[in-house]
């Protein structure tokens, strides 16, 4: 018998565990809720970048990545895009995640020419390749 209290990993309430070590939650309902939350948070990240699909990269064509003034524009663009596709507004956390993702993923290459469509070369950190994006 345990003679100390655990904190529920979901509601953070103190409880006396019925089973040694294994128990993380005060009740079955907290266990279920925590499981659902985890499942949901894994599915909720809204950008699903298809690595082989250039269209999806073009779609997020965040004009002027690497430009100091890009932040607001990029966030607005992505917000509109998410709102349209997901039919729900993105949360501030979503926006922050996306902004970081986008701003970190592509880095403009200064010593290469634009492609025949006038897209600018960027180094895609994730794919470790050069991609051409609209500016
Ligand atoms: Zn609980």
XYZ file of C-alpha atoms and ligand atoms in Angstrom:
136
model
C 0.000 0.000 0.000
C 1.360 3.390 -0.968
C 1.383 5.843 1.838
C 2.058 8.963 -0.225
C 0.073 10.832 -2.796
C 0.475 11.085 -6.557
C -0.501 14.058 -8.660
C -2.890 13.284 -11.450
C -1.170 13.895 -14.803
C -4.357 15.293 -16.196
C -6.132 17.352 -13.538
C -3.153 17.655 -11.213
C -5.256 16.709 -8.222
C -3.547 14.730 -5.486
C -4.757 11.220 -5.057
C -3.812 8.022 -3.374
C -2.779 5.501 -6.007
C -4.520 2.198 -6.018
C -1.821 0.476 -7.961
C 1.856 0.971 -7.324
C 3.817 3.044 -9.891
C 1.642 2.301 -12.900
C -1.041 4.768 -12.147
C -0.740 8.266 -13.611
C -4.257 9.572 -13.276
C -6.640 9.931 -10.388
C -9.532 8.328 -12.218
C -10.517 6.518 -15.369
C -12.137 9.627 -16.716
C -8.884 11.602 -16.374
C -7.033 8.789 -18.060
C -9.476 8.805 -20.963
C -9.483 12.570 -21.249
C -5.696 12.685 -21.232
C -5.560 10.038 -23.921
C -8.025 11.897 -26.116
C -6.163 15.142 -25.630
C -2.927 13.539 -26.680
C -4.522 11.999 -29.719
C -6.079 15.298 -30.666
C -2.872 17.271 -30.220
C -1.037 14.886 -32.484
C -3.579 15.414 -35.220
C -4.113 19.094 -34.782
C -1.029 20.546 -36.425
C -2.598 22.024 -39.498
C 0.228 22.211 -42.014
C 0.828 18.918 -43.604
C 3.712 19.511 -45.935
C 3.800 16.930 -48.590
C 7.447 16.592 -49.396
C 6.939 15.603 -53.006
C 4.235 18.065 -53.796
C 5.587 21.342 -54.997
C 2.089 22.781 -55.123
C 1.800 22.708 -51.377
C 5.024 24.614 -51.088
C 3.870 27.151 -53.631
C 0.618 27.416 -51.778
C 2.366 28.493 -48.670
C 4.501 30.815 -50.761
C 5.242 33.128 -47.966
C 6.343 36.146 -49.863
C 9.743 37.356 -48.896
C 10.942 34.754 -46.475
C 14.074 36.055 -44.900
C 12.908 39.620 -45.215
C 12.655 41.318 -41.858
C 9.213 42.683 -42.644
C 7.804 39.310 -43.563
C 6.402 38.332 -40.185
C 3.038 40.000 -40.331
C 2.477 39.306 -43.974
C 3.377 35.651 -43.651
C 1.229 35.179 -40.618
C -1.736 36.850 -42.269
C -1.318 34.780 -45.384
C -1.086 31.576 -43.431
C -3.966 32.557 -41.201
C -6.180 33.088 -44.215
C -5.067 29.850 -45.711
C -5.679 27.882 -42.529
C -8.981 29.530 -41.895
C -10.131 28.636 -45.361
C -8.911 25.058 -45.382
C -9.716 24.109 -41.827
C -12.835 26.242 -41.628
C -11.785 27.396 -38.204
C -9.476 30.116 -37.010
C -5.936 29.134 -36.156
C -4.919 29.657 -32.582
C -2.094 31.942 -31.619
C -0.025 28.904 -30.819
C -0.660 27.457 -34.279
C 0.465 30.700 -35.838
C 3.575 30.810 -33.714
C 4.445 27.231 -34.586
C 3.908 27.853 -38.265
C 5.823 31.078 -38.285
C 8.776 29.387 -36.683
C 8.507 26.442 -39.015
C 8.317 28.556 -42.138
C 10.908 31.064 -41.149
C 13.348 28.421 -40.159
C 12.781 25.972 -42.932
C 13.632 28.053 -45.996
C 16.660 30.234 -46.348
C 17.161 32.419 -49.341
C 20.177 31.635 -51.488
C 21.790 34.819 -52.678
C 24.267 33.505 -55.233
C 21.821 31.629 -57.473
C 19.595 32.841 -60.272
C 15.806 32.703 -60.261
C 14.240 29.877 -62.236
C 12.476 30.409 -65.572
C 9.244 31.313 -63.769
C 10.947 34.010 -61.749
C 10.848 32.013 -58.501
C 13.662 32.548 -56.071
C 15.997 29.819 -54.850
C 15.776 28.812 -51.212
C 17.572 26.169 -49.255
C 15.010 23.827 -47.713
C 16.521 22.640 -44.475
C 14.108 19.790 -44.098
C 14.682 18.275 -47.517
C 18.242 19.540 -47.788
C 17.580 20.636 -51.309
C 17.138 23.844 -53.195
C 13.532 24.786 -53.823
C 12.157 27.664 -55.849
C 9.531 29.803 -54.219
C 7.699 32.947 -55.135
C 8.946 36.009 -53.402
Zn -7.405 13.580 -12.442
